[in-house]
Short mmCIF file of C-alpha atoms and ligand atoms in Angstrom, two decimals:
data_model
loop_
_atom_site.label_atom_id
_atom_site.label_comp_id
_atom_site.label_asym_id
_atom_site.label_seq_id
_atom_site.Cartn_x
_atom_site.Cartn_y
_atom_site.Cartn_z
CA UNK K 540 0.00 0.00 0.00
CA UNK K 541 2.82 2.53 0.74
CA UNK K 542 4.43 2.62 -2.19
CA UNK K 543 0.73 3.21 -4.30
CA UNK K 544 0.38 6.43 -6.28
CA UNK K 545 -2.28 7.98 -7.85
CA UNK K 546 -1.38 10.65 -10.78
CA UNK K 547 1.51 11.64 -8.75
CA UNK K 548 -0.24 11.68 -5.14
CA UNK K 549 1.08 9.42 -2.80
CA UNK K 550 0.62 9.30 0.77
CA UNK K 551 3.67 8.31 3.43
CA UNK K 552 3.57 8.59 7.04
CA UNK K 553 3.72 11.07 9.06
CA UNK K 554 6.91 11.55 11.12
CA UNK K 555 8.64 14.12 13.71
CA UNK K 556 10.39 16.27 11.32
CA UNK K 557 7.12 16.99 9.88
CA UNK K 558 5.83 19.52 12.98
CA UNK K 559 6.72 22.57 11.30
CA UNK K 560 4.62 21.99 8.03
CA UNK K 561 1.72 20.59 10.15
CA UNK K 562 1.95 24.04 12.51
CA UNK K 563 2.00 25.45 9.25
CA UNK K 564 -0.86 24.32 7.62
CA UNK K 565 -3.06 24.19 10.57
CA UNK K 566 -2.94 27.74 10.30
CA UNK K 567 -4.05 28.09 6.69
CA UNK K 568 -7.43 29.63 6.59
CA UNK K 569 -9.30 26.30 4.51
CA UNK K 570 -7.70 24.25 7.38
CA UNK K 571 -9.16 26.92 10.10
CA UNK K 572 -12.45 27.37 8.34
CA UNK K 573 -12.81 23.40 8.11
CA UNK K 574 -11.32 22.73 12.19
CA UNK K 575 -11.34 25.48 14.15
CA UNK K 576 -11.99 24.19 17.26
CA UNK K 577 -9.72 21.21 17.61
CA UNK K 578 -5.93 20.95 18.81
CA UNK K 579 -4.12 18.45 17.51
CA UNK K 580 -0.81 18.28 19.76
CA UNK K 581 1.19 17.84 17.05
CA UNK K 582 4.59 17.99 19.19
CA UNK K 583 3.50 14.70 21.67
CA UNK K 584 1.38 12.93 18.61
CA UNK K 585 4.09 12.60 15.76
CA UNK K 586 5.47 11.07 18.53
CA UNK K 587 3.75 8.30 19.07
CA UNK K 588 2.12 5.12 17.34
CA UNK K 589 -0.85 3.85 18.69
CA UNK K 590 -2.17 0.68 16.36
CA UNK K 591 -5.19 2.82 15.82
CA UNK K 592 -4.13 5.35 14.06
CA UNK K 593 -2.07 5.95 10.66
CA UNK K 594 -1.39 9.97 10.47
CA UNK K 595 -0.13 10.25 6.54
CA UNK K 596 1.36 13.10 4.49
CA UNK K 597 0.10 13.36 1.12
CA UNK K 598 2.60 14.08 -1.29
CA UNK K 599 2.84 15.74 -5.04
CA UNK K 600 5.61 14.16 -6.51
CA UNK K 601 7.54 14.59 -3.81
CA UNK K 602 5.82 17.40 -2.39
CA UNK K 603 4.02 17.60 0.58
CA UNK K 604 0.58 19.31 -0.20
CA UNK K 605 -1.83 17.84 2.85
CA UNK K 606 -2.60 15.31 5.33
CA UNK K 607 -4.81 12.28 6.13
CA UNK K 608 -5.66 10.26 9.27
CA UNK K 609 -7.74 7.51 9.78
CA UNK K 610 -8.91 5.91 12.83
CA UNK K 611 -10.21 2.76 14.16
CA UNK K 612 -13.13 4.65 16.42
CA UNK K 613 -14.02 2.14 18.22
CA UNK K 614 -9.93 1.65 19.19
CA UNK K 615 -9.31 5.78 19.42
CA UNK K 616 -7.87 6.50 23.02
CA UNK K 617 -10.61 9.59 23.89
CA UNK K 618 -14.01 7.94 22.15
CA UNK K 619 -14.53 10.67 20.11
CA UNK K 620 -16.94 8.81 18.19
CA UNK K 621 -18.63 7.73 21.50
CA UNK K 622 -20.06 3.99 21.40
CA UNK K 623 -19.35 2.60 18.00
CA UNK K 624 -18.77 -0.98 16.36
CA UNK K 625 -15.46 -2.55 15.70
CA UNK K 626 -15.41 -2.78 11.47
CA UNK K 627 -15.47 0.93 11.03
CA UNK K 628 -12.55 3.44 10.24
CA UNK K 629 -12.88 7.00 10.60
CA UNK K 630 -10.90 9.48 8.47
CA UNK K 631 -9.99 13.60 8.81
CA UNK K 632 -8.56 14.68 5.21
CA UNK K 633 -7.26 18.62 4.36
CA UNK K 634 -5.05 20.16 1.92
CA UNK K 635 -2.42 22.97 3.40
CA UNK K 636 -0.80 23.89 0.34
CA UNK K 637 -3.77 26.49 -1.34
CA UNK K 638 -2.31 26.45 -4.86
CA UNK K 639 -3.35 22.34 -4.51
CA UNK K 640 -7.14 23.22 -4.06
CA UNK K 641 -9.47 22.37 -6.47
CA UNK K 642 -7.20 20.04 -8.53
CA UNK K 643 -8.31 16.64 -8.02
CA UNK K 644 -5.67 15.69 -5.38
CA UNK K 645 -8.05 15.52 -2.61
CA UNK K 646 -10.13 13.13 -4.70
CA UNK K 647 -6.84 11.18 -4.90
CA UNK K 648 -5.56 11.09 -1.53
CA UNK K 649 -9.50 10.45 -0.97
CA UNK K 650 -8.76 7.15 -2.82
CA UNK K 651 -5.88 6.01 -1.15
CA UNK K 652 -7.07 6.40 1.90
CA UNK K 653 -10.24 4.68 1.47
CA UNK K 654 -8.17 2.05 -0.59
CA UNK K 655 -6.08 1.66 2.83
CA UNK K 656 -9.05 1.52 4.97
CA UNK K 657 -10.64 -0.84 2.70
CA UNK K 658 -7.59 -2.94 2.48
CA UNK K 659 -8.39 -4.55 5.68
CA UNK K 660 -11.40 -7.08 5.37
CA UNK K 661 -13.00 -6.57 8.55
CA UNK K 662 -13.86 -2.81 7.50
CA UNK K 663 -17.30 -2.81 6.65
CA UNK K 664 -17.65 0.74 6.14
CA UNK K 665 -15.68 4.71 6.86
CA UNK K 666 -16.85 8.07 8.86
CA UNK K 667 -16.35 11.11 8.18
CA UNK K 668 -17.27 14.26 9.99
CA UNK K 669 -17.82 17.63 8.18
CA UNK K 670 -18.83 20.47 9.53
CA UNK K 671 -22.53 21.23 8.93
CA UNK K 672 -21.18 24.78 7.25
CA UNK K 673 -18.62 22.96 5.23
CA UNK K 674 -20.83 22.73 1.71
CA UNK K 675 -17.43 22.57 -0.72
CA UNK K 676 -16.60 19.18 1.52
CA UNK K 677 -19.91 17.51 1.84
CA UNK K 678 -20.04 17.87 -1.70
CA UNK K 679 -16.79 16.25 -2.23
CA UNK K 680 -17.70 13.36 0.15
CA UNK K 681 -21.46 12.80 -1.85
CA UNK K 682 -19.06 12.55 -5.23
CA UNK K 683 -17.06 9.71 -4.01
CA UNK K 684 -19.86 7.89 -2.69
CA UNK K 685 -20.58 8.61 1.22
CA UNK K 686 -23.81 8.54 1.85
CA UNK K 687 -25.42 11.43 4.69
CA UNK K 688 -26.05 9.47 8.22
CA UNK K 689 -27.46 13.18 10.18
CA UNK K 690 -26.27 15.67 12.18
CA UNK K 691 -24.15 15.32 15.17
CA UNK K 692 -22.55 17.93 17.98
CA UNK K 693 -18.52 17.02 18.51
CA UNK K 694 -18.11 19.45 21.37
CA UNK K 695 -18.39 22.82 19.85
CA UNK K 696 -19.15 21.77 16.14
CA UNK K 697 -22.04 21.11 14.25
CA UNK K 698 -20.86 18.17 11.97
CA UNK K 699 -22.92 16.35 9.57
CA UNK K 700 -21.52 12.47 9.27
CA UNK K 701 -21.65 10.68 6.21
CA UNK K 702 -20.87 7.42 5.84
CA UNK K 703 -19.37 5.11 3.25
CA UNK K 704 -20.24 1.76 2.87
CA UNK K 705 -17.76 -1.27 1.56
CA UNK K 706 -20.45 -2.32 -1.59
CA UNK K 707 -20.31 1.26 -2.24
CA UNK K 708 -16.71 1.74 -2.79
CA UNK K 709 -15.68 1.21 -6.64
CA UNK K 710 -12.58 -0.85 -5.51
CA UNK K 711 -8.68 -0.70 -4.99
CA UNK K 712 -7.32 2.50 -7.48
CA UNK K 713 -4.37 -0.08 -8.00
CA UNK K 714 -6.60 -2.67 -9.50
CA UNK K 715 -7.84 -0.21 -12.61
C1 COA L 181 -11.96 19.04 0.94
C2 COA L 181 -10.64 18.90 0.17
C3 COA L 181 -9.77 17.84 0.82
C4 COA L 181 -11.01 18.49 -1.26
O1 COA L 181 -9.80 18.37 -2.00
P1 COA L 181 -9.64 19.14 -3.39
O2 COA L 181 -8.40 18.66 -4.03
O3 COA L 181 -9.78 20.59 -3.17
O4 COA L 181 -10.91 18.61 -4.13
P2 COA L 181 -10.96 18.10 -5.63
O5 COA L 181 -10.23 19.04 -6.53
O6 COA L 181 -10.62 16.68 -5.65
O7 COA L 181 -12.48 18.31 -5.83
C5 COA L 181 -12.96 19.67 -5.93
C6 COA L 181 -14.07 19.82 -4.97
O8 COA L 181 -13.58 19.93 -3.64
C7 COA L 181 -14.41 20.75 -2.91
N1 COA L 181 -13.69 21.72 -2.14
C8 COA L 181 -13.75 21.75 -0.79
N2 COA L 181 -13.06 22.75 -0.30
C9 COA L 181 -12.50 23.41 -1.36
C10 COA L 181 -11.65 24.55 -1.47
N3 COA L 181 -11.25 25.23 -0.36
N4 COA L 181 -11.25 24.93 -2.71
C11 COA L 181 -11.66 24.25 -3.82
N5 COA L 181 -12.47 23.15 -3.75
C12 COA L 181 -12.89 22.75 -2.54
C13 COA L 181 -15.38 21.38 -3.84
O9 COA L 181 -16.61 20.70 -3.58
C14 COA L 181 -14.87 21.07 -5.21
O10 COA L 181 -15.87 20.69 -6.06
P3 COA L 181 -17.04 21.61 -6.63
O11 COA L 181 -16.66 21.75 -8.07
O12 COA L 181 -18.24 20.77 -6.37
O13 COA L 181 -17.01 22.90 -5.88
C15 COA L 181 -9.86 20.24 0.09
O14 COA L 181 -10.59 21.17 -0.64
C16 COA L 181 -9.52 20.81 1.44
O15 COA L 181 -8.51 20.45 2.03
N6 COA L 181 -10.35 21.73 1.93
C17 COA L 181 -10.08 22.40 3.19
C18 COA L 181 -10.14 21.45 4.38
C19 COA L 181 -11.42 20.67 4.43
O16 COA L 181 -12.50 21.19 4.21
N7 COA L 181 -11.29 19.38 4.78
C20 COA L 181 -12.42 18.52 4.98
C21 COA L 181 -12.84 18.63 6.38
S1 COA L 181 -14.13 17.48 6.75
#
C-alpha cells in the first residue's frame, strides 16, 4: 500500500520532522475554516504510534501538499466517536498547500485512503465528519460515494456524518 500512487499523489507517514509543516498548515485559513476548534498536539502525537491510528502526508511528486488520518473509532484513546462498532474506520482529510485546491488531489488522496481503509477485510464501512457549514466538503464526500447518516454535535461543532459503505466503494485505485 505505501508505495501506491495515484497521478503523482502518494501518501507516506507522518513523522517528527514533519511539525513545522503541520503548525503550518493548521494555520491556513481552509484548514481553520474546516477545524477550528480542535488541537491536535502535534509535538506529543508525531510522537507516538498507537495501532489505531495511521497519520499520513500526502505528497505531489515529492511534495508535501496535505494530510490524512484515519482511525479505528471504536480503538481511538478519547471515544470521540462515542459507542461505536469494531469494522469501522474514521478518516480527517485537508489540503495545506492552497495552490493544490481544487485540482483533483483531494479526490486522490480520498482514494488512497479509502483504498487503505478498505484494504483490511474486517472494515465494513468509513466516517467522516464535516462540519454542517462545510458545503465545498460535503459535496466532495457525496461525489465519491458517502452517503449522509445526520447531524451530530462534537463538542463545539455542528458536523454532519456521512458514511461510506464497503459495496459502495468502486474498488482498490491499484486494481484499474
Ligand atoms: C476538501 C478537500 C480535501 C477536497 O480536496 P480538493 O483537491 O480541493 O478537491 P478536488 O479538486 O478533488 O475536488 C474539488 C471539490 O472539492 C471541494 N472543495 C472543498 N473545499 C474546497 C476549497 N477550499 N477549494 C476548492 N475546492 C474545494 C469542492 O466541492 C470542489 O468541487 P465543486 O466543483 O463541487 O465545488 C480540500 O478542498 C480541502 O482540504 N479543503 C479544506 C479542508 C477541508 O474542508 N477538509 C475537509 C474537512 S471534513
Amino acid at each position: 500500500m505505501t508505495g501506491m500512487d495515484i497521478e503523482g499523489i502518494r501518501l507516506r507517514p507522518a513523522k517528527p520532522t514533519d511539525l513545522a509543516l503541520l503548525r503550518r498548515w493548521d494555520e491556513a485559513p481552509q484548514v481553520v475554516a474546516a477545524d477550528p476548534n480542535d488541537d491536535w498536539n502535534w509535538q506529543e502525537e508525531l510522537g507516538r504510534e498507537p495501532p489505531w491510528r495511521e497519520q499520513l502526508v500526502a505528497e505531489l511528486d515529492g511534495r508535501p501538499i496535505g494530510f490524512v488520518q484515519i482511525i479505528d473509532p471504536a480503538e481511538e484513546d478519547s471515544h470521540y466517536w462515542g459507542d461505536v462498532p469494531a469494522g469501522l474506520r474514521a478518516l480527517d482529510i485537508w489540503i495545506g498547500e492552497s495552490d493544490c485546491l481544487g485540482r483533483g488531489h483531494g479526490t486522490r488522496m480520498m482514494r488512497l485512503a479509502l483504498a487503505r481503509c478498505f484494504a483490511d477485510p474486517t472494515v465494513s464501512a468509513v466516517l467522516i465528519d464535516p462540519l454542517q457549514s462545510n458545503v465545498a466538503a460535503r459535496r466532495f464526500y457525496e461525489r465519491l460515494g458517502f452517503r449522509m447518516v445526520g447531524p451530530r454535535r462534537f463538542g463545539d461543532d455542528d458536523c454532519m456524518v456521512y458514511r461510506l459503505e464497503r459495496e459502495d466503494w468502486p474498488g482498490d485505485p491499484g486494481a484499474r
